[in-house]
Short mmCIF file of C-alpha atoms and ligand atoms in Angstrom, two decimals:
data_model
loop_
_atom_site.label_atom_id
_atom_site.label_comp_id
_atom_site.label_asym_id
_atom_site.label_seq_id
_atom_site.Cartn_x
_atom_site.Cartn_y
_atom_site.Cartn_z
CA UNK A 6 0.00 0.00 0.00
CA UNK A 7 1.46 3.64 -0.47
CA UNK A 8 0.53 5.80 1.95
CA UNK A 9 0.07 8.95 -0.27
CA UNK A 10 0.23 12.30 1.55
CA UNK A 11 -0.81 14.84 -0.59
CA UNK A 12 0.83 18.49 -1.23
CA UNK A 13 -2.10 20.66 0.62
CA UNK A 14 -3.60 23.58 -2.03
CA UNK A 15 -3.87 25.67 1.33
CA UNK A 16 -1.62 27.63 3.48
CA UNK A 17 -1.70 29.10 6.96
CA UNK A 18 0.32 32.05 7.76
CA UNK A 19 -0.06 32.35 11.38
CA UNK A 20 2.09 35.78 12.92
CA UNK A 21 3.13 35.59 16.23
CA UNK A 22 5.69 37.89 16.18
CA UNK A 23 4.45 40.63 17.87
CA UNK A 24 5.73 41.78 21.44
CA UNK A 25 2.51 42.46 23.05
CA UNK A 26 3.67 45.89 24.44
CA UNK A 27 -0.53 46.63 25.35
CA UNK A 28 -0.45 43.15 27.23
CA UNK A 29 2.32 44.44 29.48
CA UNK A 30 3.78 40.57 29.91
CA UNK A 31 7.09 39.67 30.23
CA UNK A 32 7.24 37.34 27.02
CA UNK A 33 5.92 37.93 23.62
CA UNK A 34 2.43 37.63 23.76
CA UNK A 35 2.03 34.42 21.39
CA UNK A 36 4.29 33.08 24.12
CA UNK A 37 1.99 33.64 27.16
CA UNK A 38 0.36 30.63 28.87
CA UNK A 39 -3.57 30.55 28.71
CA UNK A 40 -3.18 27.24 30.80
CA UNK A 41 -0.87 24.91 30.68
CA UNK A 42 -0.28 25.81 26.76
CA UNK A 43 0.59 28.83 25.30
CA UNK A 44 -1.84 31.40 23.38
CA UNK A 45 0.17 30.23 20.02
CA UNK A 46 -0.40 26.51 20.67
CA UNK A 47 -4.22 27.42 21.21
CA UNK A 48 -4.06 29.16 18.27
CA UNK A 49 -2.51 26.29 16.71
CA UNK A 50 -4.84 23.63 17.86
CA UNK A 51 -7.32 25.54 16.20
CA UNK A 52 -5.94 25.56 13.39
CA UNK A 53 -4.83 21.43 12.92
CA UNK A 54 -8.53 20.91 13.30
CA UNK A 55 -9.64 22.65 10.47
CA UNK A 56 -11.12 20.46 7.95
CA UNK A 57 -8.70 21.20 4.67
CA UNK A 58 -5.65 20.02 5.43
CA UNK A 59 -3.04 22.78 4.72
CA UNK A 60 0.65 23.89 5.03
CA UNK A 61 0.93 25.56 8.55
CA UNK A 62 3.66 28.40 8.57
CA UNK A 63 4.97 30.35 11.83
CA UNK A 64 6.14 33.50 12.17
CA UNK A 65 7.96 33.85 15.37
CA UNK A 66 10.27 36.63 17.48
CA UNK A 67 13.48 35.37 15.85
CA UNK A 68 14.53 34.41 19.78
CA UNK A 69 11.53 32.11 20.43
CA UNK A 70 11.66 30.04 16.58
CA UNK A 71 12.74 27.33 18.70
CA UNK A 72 9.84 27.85 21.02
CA UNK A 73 7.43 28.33 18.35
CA UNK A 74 8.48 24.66 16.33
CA UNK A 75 7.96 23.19 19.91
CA UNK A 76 4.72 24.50 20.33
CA UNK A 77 3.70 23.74 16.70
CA UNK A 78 4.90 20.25 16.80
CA UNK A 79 3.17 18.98 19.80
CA UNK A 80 -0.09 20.60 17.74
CA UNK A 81 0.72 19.22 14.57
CA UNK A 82 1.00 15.36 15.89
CA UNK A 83 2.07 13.14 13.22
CA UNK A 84 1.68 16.16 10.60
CA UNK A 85 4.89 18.33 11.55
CA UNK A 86 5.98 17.43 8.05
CA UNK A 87 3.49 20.52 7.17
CA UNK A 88 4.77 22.84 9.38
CA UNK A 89 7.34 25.46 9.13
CA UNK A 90 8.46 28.22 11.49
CA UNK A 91 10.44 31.42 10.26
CA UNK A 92 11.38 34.50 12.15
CA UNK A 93 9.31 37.47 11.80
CA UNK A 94 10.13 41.41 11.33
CA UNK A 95 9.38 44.89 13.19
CA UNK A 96 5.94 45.14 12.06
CA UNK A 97 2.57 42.57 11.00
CA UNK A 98 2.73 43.28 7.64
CA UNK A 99 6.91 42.31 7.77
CA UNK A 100 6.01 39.71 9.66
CA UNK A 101 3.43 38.50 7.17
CA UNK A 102 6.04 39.10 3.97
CA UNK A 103 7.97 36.72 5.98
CA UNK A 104 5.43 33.97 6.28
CA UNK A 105 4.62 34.57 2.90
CA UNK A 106 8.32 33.82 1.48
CA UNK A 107 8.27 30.40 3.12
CA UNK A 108 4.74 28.69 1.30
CA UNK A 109 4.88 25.70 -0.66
CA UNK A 110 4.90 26.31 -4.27
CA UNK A 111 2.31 24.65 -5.27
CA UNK A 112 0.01 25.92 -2.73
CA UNK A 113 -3.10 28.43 -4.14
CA UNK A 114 -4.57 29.41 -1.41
CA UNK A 115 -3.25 31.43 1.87
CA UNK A 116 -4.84 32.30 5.18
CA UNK A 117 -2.93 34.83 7.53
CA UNK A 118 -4.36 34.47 11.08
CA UNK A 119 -3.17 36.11 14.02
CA UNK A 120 -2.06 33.69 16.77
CA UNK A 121 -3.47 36.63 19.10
CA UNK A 122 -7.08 34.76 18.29
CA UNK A 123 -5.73 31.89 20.15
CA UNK A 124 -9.56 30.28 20.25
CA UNK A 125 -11.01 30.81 17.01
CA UNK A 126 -13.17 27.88 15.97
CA UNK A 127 -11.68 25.91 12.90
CA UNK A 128 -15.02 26.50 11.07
CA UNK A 129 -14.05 30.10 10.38
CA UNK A 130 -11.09 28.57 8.38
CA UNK A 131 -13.58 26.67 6.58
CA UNK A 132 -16.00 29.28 5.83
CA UNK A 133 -12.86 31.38 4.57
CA UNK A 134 -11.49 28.51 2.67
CA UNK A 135 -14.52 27.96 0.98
CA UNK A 136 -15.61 31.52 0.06
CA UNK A 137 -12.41 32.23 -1.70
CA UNK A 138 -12.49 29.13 -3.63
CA UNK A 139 -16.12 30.46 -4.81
CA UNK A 140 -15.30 33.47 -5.72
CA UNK A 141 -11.57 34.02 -5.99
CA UNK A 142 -12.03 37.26 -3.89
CA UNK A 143 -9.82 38.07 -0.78
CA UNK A 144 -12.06 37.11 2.53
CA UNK A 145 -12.47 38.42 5.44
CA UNK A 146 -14.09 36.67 8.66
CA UNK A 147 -16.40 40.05 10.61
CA UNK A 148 -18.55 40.24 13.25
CA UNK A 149 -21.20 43.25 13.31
CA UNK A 150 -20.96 45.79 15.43
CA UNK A 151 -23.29 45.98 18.33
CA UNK A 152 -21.69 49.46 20.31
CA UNK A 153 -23.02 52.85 19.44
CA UNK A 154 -20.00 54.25 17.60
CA UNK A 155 -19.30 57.98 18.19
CA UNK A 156 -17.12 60.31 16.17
CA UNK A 157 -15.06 62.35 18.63
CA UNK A 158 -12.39 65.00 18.94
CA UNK A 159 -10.57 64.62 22.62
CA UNK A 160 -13.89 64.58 24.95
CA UNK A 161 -16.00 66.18 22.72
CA UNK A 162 -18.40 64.06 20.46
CA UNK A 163 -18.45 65.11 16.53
CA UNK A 164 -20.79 62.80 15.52
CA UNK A 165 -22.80 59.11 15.46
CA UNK A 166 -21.78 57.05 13.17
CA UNK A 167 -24.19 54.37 11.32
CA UNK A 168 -23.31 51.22 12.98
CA UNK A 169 -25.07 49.02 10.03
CA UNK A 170 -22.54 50.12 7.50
CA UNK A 171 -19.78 48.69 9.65
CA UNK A 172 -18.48 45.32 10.46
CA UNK A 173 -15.37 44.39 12.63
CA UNK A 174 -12.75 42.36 10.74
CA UNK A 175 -11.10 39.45 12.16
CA UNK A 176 -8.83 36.99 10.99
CA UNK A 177 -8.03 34.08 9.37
CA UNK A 178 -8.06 36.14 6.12
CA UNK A 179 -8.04 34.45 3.01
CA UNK A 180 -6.83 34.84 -0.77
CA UNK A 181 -5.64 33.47 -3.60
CA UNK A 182 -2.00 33.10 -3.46
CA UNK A 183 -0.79 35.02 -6.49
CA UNK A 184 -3.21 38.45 -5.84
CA UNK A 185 -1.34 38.50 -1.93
CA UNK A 186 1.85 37.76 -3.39
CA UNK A 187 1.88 40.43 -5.71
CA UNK A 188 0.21 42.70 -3.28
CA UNK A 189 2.73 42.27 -0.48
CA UNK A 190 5.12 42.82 -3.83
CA UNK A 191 3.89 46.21 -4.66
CA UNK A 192 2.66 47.48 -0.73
CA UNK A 193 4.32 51.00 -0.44
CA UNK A 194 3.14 51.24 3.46
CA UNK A 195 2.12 49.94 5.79
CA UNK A 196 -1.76 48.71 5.92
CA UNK A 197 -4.60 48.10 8.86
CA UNK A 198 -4.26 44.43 7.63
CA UNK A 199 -3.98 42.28 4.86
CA UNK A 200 -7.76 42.88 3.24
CA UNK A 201 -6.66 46.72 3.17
CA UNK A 202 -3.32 46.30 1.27
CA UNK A 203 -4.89 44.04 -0.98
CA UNK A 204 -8.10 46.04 -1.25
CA UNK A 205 -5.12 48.83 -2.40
CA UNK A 206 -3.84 46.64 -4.63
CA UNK A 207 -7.29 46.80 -6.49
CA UNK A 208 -8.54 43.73 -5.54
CA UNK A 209 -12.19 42.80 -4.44
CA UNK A 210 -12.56 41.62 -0.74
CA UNK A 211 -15.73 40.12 0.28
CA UNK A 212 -16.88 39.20 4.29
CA UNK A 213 -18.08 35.45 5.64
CA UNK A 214 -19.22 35.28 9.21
CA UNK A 215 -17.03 35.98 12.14
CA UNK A 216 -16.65 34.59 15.78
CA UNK A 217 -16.95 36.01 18.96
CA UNK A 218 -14.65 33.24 20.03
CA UNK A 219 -12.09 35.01 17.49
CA UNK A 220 -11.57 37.85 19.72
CA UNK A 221 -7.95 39.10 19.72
CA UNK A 222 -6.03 38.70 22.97
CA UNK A 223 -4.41 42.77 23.21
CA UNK A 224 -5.20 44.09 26.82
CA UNK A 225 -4.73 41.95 30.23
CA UNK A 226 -8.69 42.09 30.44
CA UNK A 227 -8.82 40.31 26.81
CA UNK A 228 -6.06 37.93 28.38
CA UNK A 229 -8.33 37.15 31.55
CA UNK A 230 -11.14 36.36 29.33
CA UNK A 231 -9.50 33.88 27.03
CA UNK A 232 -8.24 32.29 30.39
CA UNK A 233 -11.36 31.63 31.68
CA UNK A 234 -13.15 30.64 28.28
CA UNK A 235 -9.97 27.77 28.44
CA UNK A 236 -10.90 26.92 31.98
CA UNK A 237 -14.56 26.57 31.44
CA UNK A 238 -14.21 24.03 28.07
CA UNK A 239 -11.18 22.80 28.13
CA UNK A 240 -10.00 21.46 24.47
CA UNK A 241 -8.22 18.71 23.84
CA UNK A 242 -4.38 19.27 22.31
CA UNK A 243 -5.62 17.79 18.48
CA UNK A 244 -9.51 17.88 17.72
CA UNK A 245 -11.04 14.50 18.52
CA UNK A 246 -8.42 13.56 20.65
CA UNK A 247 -8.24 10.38 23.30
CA UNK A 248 -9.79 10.60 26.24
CA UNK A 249 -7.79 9.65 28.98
CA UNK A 250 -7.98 5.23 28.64
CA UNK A 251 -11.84 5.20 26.85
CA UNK A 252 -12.62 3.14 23.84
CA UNK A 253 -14.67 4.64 21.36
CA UNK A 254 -16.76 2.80 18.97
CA UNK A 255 -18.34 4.71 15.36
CA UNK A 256 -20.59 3.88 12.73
CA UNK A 257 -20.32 4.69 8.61
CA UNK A 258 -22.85 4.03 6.10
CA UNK A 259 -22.55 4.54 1.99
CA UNK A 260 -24.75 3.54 -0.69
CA UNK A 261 -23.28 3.96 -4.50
CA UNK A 262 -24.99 3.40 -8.01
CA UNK A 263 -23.96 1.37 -10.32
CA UNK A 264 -22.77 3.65 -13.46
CA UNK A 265 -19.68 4.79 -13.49
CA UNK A 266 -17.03 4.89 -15.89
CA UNK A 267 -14.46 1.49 -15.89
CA UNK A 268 -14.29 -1.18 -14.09
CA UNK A 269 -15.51 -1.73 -10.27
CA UNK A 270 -13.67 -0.84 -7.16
CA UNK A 271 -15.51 -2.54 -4.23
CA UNK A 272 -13.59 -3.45 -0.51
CA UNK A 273 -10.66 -2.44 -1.77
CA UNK A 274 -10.18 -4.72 -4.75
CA UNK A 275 -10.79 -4.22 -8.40
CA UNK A 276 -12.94 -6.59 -10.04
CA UNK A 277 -12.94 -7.32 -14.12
CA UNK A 278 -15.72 -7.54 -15.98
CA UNK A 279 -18.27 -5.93 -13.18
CA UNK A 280 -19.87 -2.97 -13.93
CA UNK A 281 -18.60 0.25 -11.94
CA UNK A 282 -19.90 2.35 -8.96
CA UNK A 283 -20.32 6.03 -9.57
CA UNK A 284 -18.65 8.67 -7.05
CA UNK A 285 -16.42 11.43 -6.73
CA UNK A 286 -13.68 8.72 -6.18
CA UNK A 287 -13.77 4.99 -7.26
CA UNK A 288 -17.10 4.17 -5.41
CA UNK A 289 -15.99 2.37 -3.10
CA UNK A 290 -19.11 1.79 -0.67
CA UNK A 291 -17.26 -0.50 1.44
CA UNK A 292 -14.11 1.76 2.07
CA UNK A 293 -16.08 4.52 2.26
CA UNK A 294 -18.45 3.34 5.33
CA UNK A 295 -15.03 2.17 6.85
CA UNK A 296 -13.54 5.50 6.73
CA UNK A 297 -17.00 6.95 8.24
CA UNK A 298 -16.97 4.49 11.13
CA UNK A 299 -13.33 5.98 11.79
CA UNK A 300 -14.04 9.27 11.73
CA UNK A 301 -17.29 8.93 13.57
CA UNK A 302 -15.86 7.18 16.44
CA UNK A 303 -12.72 10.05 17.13
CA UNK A 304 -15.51 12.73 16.95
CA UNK A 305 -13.35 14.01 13.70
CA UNK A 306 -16.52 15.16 11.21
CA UNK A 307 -17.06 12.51 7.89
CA UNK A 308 -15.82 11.72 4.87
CA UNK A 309 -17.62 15.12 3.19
CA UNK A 310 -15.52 17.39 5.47
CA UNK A 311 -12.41 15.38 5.33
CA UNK A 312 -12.07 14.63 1.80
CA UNK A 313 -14.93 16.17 0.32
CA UNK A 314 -15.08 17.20 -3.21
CA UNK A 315 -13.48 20.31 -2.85
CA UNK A 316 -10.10 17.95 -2.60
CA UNK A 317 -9.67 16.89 -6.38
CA UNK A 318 -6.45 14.73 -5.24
CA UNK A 319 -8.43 12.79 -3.78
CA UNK A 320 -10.63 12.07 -6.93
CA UNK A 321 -10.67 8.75 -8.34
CA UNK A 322 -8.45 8.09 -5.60
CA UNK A 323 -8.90 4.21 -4.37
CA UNK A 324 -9.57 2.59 -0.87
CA UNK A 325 -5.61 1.94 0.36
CA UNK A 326 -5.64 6.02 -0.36
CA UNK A 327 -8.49 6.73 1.72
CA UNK A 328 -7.91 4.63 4.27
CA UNK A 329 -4.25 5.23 4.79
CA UNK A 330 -5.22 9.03 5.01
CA UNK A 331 -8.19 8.34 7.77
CA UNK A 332 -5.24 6.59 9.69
CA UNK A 333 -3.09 9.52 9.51
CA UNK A 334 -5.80 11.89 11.22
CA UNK A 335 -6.25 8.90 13.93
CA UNK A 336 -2.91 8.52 14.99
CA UNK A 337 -2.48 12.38 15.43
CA UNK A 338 -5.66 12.52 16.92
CA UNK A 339 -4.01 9.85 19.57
CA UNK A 340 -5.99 6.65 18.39
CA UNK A 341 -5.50 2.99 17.26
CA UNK A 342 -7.81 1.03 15.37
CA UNK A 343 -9.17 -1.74 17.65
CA UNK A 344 -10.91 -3.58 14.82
CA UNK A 345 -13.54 -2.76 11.59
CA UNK A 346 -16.74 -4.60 10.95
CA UNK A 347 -18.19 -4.23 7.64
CA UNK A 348 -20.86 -5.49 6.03
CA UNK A 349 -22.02 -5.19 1.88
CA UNK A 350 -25.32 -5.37 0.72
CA UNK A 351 -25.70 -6.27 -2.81
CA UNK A 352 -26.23 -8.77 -5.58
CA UNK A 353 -23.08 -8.62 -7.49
CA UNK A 354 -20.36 -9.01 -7.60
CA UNK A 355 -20.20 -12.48 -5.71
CA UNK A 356 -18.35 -11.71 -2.35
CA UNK A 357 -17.36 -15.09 -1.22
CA UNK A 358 -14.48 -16.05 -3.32
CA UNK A 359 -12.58 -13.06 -2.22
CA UNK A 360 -14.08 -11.98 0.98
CA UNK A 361 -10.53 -13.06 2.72
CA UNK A 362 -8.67 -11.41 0.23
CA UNK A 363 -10.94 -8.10 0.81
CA UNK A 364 -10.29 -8.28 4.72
CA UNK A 365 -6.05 -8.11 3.81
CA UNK A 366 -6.11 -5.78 1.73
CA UNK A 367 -8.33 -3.16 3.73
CA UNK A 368 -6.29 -4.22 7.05
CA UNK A 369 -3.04 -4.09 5.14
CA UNK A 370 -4.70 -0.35 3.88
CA UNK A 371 -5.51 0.07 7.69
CA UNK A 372 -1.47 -0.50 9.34
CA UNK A 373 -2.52 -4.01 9.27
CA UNK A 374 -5.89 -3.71 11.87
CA UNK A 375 -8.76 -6.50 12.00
CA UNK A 376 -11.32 -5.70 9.31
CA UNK A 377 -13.69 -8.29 8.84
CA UNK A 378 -15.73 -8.18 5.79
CA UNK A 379 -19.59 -9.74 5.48
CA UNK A 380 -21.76 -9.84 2.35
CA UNK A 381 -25.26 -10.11 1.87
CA UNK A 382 -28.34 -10.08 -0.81
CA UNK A 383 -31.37 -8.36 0.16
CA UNK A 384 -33.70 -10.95 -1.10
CA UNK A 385 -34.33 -9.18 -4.17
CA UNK A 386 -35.66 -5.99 -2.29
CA UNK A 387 -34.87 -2.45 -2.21
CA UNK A 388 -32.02 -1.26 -4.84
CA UNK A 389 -29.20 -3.79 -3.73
CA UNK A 390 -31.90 -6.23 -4.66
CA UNK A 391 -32.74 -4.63 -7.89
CA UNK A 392 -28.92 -4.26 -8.95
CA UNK A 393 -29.09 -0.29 -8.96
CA UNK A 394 -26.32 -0.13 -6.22
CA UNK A 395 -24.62 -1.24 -3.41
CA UNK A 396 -24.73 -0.53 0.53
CA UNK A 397 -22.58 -0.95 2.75
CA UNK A 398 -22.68 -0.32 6.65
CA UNK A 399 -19.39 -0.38 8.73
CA UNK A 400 -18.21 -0.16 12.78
CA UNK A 401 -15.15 0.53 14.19
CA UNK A 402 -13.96 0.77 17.78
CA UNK A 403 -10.76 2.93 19.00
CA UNK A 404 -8.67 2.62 21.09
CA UNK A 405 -6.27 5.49 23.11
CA UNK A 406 -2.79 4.86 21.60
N1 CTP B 996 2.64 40.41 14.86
C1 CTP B 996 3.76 39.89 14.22
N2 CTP B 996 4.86 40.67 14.00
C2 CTP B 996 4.88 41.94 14.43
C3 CTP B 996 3.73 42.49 15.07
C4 CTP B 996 2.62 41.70 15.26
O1 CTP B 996 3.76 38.71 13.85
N3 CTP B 996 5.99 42.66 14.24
C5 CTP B 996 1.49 39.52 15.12
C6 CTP B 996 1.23 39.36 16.61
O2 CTP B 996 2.06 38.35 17.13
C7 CTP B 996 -0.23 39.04 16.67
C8 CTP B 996 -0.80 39.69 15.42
O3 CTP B 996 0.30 40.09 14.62
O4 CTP B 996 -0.49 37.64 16.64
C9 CTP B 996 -1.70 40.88 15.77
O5 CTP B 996 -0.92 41.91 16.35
P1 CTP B 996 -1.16 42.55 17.79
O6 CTP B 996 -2.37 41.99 18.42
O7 CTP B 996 -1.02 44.02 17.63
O8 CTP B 996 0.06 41.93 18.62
P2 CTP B 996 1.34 42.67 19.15
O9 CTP B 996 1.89 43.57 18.12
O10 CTP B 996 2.22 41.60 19.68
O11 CTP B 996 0.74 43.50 20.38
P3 CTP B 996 0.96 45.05 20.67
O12 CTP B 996 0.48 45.80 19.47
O13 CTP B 996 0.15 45.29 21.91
O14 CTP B 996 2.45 45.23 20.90
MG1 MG B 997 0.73 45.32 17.36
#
């Protein structure tokens, strides 16, 4: 089996650079604890649970990169091979040029997030991600605002100002990679943040929803707040993570029409002369409820959010692919795969000739875990029993590694 990892299309810039002078602490702010983990590893938990896997890039106080790749490595789990840490300049928008020059090539999209919004939810990063594939625009995450704004001059008051025609912009921003590379290229001062310079680059920026959760940690008051939001629901260091010493057990389901193009893919195997599933990928019902069960029982979303169709390396892609991938997120989630049941409902093809050879090759796909494989007709009822398709219905237990 060959345990692909794909390049990610998407990179996080996240600047922790700054020296929190309005904080008043003794380290950089990034650097503060919120409890026994520091306001960047927060940050960075956050942002290893976002759906999309993507390139994760630090920008550190050039005296705490060490820090920083310590922090980002205990976040990343078995990913660190997507994380990079560089040293950051005198100002954000240095600090972001810096990030910047360190991305992946290949890479299309970039987010710049301040670790200062240590607890913003990973959906943000999806809702950004998302919006600036649909529309190519730059994106910015904003939250209305709810104060009565007031125009004034020292202590005397000029003026209300129409709260309804303003928003208050957060990060993770998002754009495509070329319009904020050549932006940063052609920035002749320095901007609010990165929507404005690429706004003055002459490029549209549209708004997804905020979070209050993505406040940004500035004043001691701000700090005290994110310390008891941490106290009061504590997260675990990777999303779906192992609770101290519990098993966990999950359920998948998939259902696929016969109809597509070649030859079938079913448990893992291909088999000549059968007619083919349809699907984003190969079809494969059987994988397919197997990766569900997975994902179900770490608490880590589904197959839509994890390799949804948004992820075109992952289409056509085959079971050992799939599966190899779920086992990734497992392990650094901090789970082992106890065992798989799965069972296939369908007519054809005939299962029992290579039922055993199914169960190796979806264990060998699975780091060499139980899977065992059952097969059933329907009695002629329901679609399996007419021949339009095939279900299949997997569990899997987990275990803490
Ligand atoms: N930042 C950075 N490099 C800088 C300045 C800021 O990477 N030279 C980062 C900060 O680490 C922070 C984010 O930009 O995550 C937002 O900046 P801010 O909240 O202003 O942080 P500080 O500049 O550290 O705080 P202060 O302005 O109070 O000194
Ligand atoms: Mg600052």
């Amino acid at each position: 089996m060959n345990a692909v990892t794909p390049v990610p299309r998407i990179a996080v810039v996240v600047v922790a650079a700054g020296s929190g002078t309005r904080l008043g602490g003794a380290l950089p702010k990034a650097f503060v604890g919120l409890d026994a983990h520091t306001i960047l590893r927060h940050a960075l938990r956050g942002v290893f649970a976002v759906a999309h896997e993507t390139q994760v890039v630090v920008v550190a106080p050039r005296e705490f990169v060490g820090d920083a790749r310590t922090d980002a490595e205990e976040a990343a789990g078995s990913r660190r091979e997507l994380v990079s840490v560089v040293s950051g300049g005198m100002t954000r928008q240095e600090s972001v040029a810096a990030g910047l020059a360190a991305v992946w090539p290949d890479v299309e999209i970039v987010l710049v997030h301040d670790a200062a919004r240590a607890l913003t939810p990973p959906d943000v990063f999806d809702r950004v991600i998302e919006a600036v594939d649909e529309t190519g625009w730059g994106v910015v995450p904003v939250l209305p605002v709810v104060d009565t704004i007031r125009r004034v001059s020292g202590s005397e008051i000029l003026g209300v100002v129409d709260r309804s025609e303003l928003a208050a912009a957060q990060t993770p921003q998002g754009f495509r990679r070329e319009i904020l590379d050549t932006a940063y290229r052609v920035a002749d001062r320095e901007y609010t943040d990165d929507a404005a310079l690429v706004a003055a680059a002459g490029h549209q920026v549209a708004t997804v929803a905020g979070d209050a959760r993505a406040f940004k940690i500035t004043t001691p008051a701000d700090l005290e707040r994110a310390r008891s939001l941490v106290a009061v629901h504590p997260v675990p260091a990777v999303a779906g993570a192992a609770a101290a010493g519990a098993p966990r057990v999950g359920l998948g389901t998939d259902v696929h029409a016969f109809g597509g193009d070649g030859v079938l893919w079913l448990a893992g195997l291909e088999w000549p002369g059968e007619p083919a599933l349809s699907g984003h990928s190969d079809g494969d019902a059987v994988a397919h409820a197997i990766v569900d069960a997975l994902l179900s029982a770490a608490g880590l979303g589904d197959i839509g959010s994890r390799f949804g169709t948004s992820r075109p390396e992952f289409a056509g892609a085959h079971a050992d692919v799939f599966l190899a991938h779920t086992r990734g997120l497992l392990g650094a989630a901090g789970w082992t795969i106890g065992n798989v049941a799965v069972q296939v409902q369908t007519t054809r093809p005939r299962f029992a000739a290579r039922r055993e050879e199914a169960e190796r090759t979806l264990s060998a796909a699975l780091g060499g875990a139980s899977v065992s494989v059952s097969a059933t007709t329907t009695d002629g009822l329901g679609f399996p029993g007419r021949g339009e398709g095939v279900a299949a219905f997997a569990v899997a237990l987990l275990l803490p590694a």
